[in-house]
Short mmCIF file of C-alpha atoms in Angstrom, two decimals:
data_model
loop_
_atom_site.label_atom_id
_atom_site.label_comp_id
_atom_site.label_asym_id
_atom_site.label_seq_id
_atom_site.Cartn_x
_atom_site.Cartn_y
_atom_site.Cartn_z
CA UNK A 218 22.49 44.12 -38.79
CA UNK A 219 21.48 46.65 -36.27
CA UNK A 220 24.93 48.53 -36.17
CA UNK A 221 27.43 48.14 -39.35
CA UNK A 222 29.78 45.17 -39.33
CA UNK A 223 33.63 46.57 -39.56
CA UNK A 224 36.11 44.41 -40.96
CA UNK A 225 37.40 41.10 -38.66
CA UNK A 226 34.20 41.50 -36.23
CA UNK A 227 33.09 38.02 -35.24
CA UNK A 228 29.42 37.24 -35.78
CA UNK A 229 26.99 34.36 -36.38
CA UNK A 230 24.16 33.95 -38.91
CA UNK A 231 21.22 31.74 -38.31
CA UNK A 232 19.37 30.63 -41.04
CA UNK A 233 16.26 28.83 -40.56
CA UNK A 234 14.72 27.02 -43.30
CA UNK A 235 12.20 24.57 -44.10
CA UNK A 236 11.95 21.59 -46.98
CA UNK A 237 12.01 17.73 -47.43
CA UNK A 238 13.76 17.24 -49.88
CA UNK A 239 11.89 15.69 -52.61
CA UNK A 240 10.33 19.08 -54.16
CA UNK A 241 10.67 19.46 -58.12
CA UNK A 242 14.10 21.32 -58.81
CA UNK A 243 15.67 22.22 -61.92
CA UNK A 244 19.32 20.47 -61.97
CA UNK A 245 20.95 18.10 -59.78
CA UNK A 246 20.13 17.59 -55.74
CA UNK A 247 22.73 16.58 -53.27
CA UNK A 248 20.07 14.59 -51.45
CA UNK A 249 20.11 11.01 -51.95
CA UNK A 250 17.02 8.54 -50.46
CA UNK A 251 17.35 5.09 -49.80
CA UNK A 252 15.40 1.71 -49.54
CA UNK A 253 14.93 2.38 -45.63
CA UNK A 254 12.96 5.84 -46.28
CA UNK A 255 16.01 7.73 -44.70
CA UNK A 256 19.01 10.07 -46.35
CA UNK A 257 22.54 10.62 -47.28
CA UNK A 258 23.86 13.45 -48.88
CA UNK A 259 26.72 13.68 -51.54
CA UNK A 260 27.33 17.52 -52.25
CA UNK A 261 30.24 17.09 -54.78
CA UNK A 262 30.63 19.20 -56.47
CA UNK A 263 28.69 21.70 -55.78
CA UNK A 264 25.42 20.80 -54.94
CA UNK A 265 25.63 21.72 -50.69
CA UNK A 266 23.55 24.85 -51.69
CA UNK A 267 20.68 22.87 -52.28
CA UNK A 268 20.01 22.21 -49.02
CA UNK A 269 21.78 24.38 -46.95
CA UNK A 270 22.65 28.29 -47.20
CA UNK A 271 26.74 28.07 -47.84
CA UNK A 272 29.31 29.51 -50.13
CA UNK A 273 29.61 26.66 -52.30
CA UNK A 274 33.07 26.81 -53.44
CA UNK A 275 35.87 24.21 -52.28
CA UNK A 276 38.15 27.61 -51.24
CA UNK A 277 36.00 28.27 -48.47
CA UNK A 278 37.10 25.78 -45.86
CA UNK A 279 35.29 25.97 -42.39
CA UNK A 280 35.38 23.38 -38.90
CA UNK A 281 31.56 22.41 -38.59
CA UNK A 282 28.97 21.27 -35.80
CA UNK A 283 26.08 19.21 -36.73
CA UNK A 284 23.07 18.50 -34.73
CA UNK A 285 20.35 16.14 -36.39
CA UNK A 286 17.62 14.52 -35.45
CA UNK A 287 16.42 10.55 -36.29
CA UNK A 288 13.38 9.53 -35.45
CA UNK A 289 13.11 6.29 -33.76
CA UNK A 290 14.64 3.29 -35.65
CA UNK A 291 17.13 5.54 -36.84
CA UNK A 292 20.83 6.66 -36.37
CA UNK A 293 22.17 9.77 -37.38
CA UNK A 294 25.85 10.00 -39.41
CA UNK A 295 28.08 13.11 -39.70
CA UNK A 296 31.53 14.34 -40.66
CA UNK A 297 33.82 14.40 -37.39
CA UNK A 298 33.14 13.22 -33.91
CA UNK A 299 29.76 12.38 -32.13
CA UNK A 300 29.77 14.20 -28.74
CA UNK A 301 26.75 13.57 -27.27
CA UNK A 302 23.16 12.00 -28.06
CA UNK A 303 20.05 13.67 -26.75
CA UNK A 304 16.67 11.67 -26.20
CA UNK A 305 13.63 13.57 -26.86
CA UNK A 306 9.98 12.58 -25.73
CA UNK A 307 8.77 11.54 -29.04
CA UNK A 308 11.19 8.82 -28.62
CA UNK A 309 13.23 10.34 -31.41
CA UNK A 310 17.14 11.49 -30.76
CA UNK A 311 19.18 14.42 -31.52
CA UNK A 312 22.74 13.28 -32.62
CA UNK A 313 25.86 15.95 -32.37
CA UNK A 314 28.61 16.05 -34.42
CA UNK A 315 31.93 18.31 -34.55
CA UNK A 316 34.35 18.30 -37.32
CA UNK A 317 37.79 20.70 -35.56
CA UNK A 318 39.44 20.37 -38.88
CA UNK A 319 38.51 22.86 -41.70
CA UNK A 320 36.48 21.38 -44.39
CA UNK A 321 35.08 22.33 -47.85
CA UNK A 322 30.90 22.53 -48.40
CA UNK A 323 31.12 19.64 -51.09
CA UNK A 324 32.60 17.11 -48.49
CA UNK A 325 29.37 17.62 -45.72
CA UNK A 326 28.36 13.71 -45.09
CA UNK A 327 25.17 13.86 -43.36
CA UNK A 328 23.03 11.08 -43.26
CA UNK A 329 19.79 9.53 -41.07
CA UNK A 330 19.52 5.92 -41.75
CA UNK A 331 18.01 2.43 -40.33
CA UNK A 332 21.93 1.54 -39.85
CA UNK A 333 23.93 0.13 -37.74
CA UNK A 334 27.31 1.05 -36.34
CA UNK A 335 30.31 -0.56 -36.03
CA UNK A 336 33.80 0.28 -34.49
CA UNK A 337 37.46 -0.26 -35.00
CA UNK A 338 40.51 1.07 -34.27
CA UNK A 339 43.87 1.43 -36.80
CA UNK A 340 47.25 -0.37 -36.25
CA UNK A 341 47.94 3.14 -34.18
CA UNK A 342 44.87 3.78 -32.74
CA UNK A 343 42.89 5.84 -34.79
CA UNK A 344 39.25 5.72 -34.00
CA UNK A 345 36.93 4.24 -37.22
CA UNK A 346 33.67 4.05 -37.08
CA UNK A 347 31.24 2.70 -39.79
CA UNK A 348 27.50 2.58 -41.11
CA UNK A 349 26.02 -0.42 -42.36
CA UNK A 350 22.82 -1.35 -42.96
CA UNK A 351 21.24 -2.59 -40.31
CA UNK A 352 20.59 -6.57 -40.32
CA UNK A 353 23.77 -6.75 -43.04
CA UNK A 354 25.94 -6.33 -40.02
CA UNK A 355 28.04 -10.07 -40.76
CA UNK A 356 28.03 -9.06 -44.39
CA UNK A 357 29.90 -5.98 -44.04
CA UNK A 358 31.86 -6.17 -40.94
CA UNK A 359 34.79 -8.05 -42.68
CA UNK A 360 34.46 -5.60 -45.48
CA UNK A 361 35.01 -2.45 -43.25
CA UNK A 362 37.73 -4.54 -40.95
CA UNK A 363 39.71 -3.76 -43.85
CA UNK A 364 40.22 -0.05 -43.19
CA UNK A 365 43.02 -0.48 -40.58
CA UNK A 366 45.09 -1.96 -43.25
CA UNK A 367 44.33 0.10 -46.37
CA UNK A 368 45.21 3.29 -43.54
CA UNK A 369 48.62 1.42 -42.52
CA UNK A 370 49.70 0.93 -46.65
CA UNK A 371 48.79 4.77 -46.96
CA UNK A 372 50.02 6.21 -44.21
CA UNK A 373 53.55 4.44 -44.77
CA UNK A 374 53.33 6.88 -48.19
CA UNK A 375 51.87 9.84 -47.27
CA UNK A 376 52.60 10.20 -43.50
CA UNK A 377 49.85 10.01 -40.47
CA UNK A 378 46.16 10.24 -41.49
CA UNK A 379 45.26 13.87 -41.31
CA UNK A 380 41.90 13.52 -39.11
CA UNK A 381 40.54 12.20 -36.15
CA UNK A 382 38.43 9.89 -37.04
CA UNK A 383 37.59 7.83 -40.57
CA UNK A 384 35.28 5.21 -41.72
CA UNK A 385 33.04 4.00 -44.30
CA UNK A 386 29.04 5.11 -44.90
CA UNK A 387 28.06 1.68 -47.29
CA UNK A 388 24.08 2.92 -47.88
CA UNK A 389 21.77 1.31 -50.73
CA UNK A 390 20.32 5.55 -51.64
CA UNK A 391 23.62 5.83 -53.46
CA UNK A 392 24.74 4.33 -56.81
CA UNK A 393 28.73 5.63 -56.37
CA UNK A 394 31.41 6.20 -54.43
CA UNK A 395 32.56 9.80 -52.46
CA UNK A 396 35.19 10.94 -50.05
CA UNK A 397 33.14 13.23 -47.45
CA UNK A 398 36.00 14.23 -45.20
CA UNK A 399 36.03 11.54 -42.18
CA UNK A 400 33.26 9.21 -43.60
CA UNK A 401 33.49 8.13 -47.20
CA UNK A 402 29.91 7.06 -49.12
CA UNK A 403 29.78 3.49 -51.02
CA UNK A 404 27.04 2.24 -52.57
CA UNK A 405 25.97 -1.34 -51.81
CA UNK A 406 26.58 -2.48 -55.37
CA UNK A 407 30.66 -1.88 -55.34
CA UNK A 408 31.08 -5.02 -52.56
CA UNK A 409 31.25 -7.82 -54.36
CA UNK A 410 33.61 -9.91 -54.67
CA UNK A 411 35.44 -11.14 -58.76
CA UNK A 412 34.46 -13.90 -60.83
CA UNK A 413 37.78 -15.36 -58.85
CA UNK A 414 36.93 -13.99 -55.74
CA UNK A 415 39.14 -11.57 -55.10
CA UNK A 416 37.73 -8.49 -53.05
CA UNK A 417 38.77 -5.86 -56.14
CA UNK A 418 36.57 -3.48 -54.64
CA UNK A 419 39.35 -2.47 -51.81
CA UNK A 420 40.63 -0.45 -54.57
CA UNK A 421 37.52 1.59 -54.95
CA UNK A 422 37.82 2.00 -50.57
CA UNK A 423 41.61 2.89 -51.07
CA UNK A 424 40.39 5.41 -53.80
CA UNK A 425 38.16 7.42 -51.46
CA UNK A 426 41.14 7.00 -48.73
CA UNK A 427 43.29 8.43 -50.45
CA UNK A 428 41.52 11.69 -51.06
CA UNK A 429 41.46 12.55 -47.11
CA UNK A 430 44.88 13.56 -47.86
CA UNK A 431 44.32 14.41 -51.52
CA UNK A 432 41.16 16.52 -51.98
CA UNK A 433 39.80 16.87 -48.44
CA UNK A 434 42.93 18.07 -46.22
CA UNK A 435 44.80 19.40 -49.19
CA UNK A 436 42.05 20.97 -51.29
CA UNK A 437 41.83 22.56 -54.50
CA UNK A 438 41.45 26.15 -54.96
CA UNK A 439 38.63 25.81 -57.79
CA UNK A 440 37.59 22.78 -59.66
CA UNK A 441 40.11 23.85 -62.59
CA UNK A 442 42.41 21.79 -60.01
CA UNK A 443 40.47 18.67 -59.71
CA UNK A 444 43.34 16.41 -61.47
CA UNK A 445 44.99 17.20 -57.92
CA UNK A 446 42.45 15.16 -55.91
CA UNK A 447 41.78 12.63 -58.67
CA UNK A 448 45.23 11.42 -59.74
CA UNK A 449 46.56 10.39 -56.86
CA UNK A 450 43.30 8.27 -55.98
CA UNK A 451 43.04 6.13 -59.20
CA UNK A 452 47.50 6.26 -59.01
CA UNK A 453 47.70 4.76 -55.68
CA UNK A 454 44.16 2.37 -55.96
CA UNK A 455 45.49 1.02 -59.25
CA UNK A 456 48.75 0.83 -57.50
CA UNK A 457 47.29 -1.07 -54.08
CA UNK A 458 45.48 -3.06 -57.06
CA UNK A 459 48.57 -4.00 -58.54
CA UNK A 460 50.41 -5.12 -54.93
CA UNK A 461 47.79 -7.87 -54.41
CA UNK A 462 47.98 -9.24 -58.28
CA UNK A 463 44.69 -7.99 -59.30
CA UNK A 464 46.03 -5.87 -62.35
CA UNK A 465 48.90 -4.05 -63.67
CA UNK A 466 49.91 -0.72 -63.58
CA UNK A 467 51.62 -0.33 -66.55
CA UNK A 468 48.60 -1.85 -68.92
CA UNK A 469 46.34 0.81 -66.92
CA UNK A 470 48.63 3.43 -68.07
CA UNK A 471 49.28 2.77 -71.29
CA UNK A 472 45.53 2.45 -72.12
CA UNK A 473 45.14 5.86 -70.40
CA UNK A 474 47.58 7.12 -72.84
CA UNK A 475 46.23 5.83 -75.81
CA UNK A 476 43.23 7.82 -75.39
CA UNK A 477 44.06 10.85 -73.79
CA UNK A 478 44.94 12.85 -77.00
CA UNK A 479 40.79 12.20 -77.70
CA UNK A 480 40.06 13.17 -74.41
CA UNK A 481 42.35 16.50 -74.23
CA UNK A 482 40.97 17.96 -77.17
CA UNK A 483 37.17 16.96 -76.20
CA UNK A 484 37.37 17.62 -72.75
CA UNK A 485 40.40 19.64 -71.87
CA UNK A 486 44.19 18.35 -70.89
CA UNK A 487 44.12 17.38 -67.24
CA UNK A 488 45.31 20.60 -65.93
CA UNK A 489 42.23 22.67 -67.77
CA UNK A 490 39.18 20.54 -67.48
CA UNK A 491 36.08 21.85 -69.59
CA UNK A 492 33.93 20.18 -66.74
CA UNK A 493 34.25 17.96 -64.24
CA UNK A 494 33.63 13.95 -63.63
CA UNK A 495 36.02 13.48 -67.36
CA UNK A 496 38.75 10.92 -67.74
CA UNK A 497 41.06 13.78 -68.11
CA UNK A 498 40.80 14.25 -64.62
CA UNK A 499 40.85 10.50 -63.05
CA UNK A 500 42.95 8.44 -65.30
CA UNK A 501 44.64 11.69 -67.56
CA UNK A 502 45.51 12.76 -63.96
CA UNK A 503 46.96 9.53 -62.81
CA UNK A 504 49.34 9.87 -65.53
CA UNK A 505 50.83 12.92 -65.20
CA UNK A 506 51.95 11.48 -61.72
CA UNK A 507 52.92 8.19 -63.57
CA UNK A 508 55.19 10.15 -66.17
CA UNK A 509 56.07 11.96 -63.30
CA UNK A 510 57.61 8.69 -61.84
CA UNK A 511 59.12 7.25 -64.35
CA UNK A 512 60.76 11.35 -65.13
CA UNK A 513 62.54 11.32 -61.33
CA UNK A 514 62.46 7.95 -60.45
CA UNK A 515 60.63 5.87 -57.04
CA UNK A 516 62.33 7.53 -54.25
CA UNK A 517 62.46 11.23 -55.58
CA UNK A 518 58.68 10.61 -56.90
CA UNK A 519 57.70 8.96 -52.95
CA UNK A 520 59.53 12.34 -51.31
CA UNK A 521 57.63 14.20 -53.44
CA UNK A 522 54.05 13.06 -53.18
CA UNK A 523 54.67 12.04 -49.29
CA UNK A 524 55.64 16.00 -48.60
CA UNK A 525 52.73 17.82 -50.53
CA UNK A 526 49.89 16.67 -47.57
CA UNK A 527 52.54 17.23 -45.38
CA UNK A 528 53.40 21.13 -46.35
CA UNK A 529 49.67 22.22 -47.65
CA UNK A 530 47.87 20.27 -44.94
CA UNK A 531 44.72 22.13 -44.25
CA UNK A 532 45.34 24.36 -47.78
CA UNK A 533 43.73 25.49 -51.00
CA UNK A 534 46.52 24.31 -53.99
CA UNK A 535 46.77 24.36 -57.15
CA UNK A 536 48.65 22.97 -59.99
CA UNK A 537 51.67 25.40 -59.91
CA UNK A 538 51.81 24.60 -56.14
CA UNK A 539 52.10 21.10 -57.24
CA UNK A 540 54.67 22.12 -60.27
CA UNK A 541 56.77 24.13 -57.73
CA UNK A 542 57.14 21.99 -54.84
CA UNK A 543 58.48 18.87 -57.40
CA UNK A 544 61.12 21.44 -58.39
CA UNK A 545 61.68 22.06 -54.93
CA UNK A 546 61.96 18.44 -53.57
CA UNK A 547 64.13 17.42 -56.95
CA UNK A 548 66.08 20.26 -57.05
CA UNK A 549 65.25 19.64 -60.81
CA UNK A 550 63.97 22.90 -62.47
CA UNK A 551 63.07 21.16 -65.80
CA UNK A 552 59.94 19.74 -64.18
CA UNK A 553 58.47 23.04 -64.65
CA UNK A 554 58.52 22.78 -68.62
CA UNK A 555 57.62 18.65 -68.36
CA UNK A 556 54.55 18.77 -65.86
CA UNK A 557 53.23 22.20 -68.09
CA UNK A 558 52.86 20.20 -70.79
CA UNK A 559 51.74 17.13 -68.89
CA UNK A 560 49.17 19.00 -67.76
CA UNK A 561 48.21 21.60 -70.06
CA UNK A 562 49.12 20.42 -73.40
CA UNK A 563 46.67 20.02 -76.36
CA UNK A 564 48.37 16.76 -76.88
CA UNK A 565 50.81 13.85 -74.73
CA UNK A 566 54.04 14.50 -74.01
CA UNK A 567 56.18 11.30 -75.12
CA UNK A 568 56.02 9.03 -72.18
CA UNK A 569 59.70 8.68 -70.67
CA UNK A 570 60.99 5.20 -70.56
CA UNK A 571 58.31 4.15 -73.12
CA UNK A 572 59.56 4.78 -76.73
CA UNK A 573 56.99 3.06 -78.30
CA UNK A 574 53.67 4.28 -76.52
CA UNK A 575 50.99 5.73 -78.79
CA UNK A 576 47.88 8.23 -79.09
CA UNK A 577 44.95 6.44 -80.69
CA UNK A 578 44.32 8.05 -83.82
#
């Protein structure tokens, strides 16, 4: 800069840069091209940086504006709110987007698509909007009608939604699922229904849900927390899962815990992943809150997981967060000894309440 910047002076950076995309890279992109010849990005976990200038890291938190342009044919998708559309005289439109709530690089949801969108409202009033593919409207309109309820059963846990607006991105370019703050990606493949019909796949839509409270409002301070976002999503899916008959808790569980000791010593306990992506961190994670439950009982284990969004909403946590505010909500300061070696422990803890569960050997 012309004159020295001191310490707390405001200032903006523009950054202008040019590419499409599709240029030979070393390593992983966050782009992701679809059938229709347009775009959606999935940055987790930290791949924003290939196509955009950013501190990658999910302890930077920033609110975001967005302005992108479609070219006709095309609709433009981004985190937050759409304030405006401008027409241009190419017959192409600029789309703007603001996100007011702070959110971390590896949660940006951009997308320009032949979609379609579709609107809803929650049982309260919460504005949803959705992307579907355009022409695949009847398919996936019952599919993303869902929402209102999956946000009713969560927010009776965890307390109100923490954003403005939600919905669902379902876009053939992607092969998973991802929980970009406001609008969570699905791949096409994930809706269909069981060999007895039964719409499983909610669970994989109340996964992603669940991370707007766990992951994207109340973020990790480095990946070594990831069990933090992770647990609660496969806890709460496999619990949803288990409401509507589709499977059973408990079996989950107890498979988890067969194989953990493997997994721990290959990969890392939950607590101390060696990378990310590992069962340690999805199902190991899901059952340190299980033990957790079973340790303090249902209403002690509700208080606890229905405070944590409530106190670190808009925060960077990490695990001792986590390990003091259960001894804080129990009053019970053993928890610090039992979630340690939950979560950092080269092998599993005996599971309370289940005498005869085994490691696989």
């Amino acid at each position: 800069p012309a004159r020295p910047l001191r310490r707390s002076d405001a200032f903006t950076v523009t950054v202008r840069h040019h590419g499409n995309g599709k240029a030979p890279r070393s390593g992983l992109t966050g782009w992701r091209f679809g059938s229709d010849g347009g775009f959606a990005c999935a940055a987790q976990a930290s791949r924003a940086d290939t196509f955009f200038p950013c501190n990658d890291h999910p302890s930077d938190k920033a609110t975001w504006t967005f302005h992108l342009s479609a070219p006709e044919g095309y609709v433009a998708a981004a985190n937050g709110e759409l304030l405006r559309r401008t027409r241009r005289a190419d017959g192409s439109t600029v789309w703007h987007f603001a996100l007011r709530e702070r959110m971390a690089t590896e949660l940006v949801g951009i997308a320009v698509v032949r979609g379609t969108y579709l609107y809803g409202s929650s049982h309260r009033g919460l504005p949803l909007r959705h992307i579907v593919p355009r022409g695949q409207e009847d398919r996936y309109r019952p599919v993303v009608d869902r929402t209102a309820d999956h946000l009713a059963w969560l927010e009776a846990k965890f307390g109100r939604y923490p954003f403005s607006v939600y919905g669902c991105h379902i876009y053939d370019g992607y092969s998973d699922a991802l929980e970009n703050q406001t609008l969570s990606l699905f791949s096409t493949d994930w809706f269909t229904p069981d060999a007895a019909g039964r719409p499983r796949y909610e669970t994989t839509m109340v996964h992603e849900l669940v991370h707007q409270w766990y992951g994207d409002s109340v973020t990790p301070a480095d990946w070594q927390q990831a069990w933090l976002n992770e647990g609660p999503a496969v806890h709460y899916a496999a619990l949803y899962g288990e409401e509507r008959g589709w499977s059973v808790l408990d079996d989950k569980m107890r498979a988890a815990y067969a194989g953990l000791d493997k997994i721990r010593a290959q990969d890392g306990p939950p607590g101390r992943p060696r990378e990310l992506g590992g069962t340690n961190i999805y199902d190991g994670g899901a059952l340190v809150l299980y033990a957790l439950r079973l340790r303090i009982g249902d209403k002690r284990f509700d208080h606890v997981m229905r405070l944590w969004p409530e106190r670190f909403k808009d925060r960077n946590v990490t695990s001792e967060d986590f390990i003091r505010h259960a001894v804080r909500v129990t009053g019970d300061r053993s928890l610090h000894g039992f979630l340690r070696d939950w979560l950092f422990g080269a092998v599993n803890p005996p599971m309370p309440g289940r005498p005869d569960w085994r490691a696989d050997t």
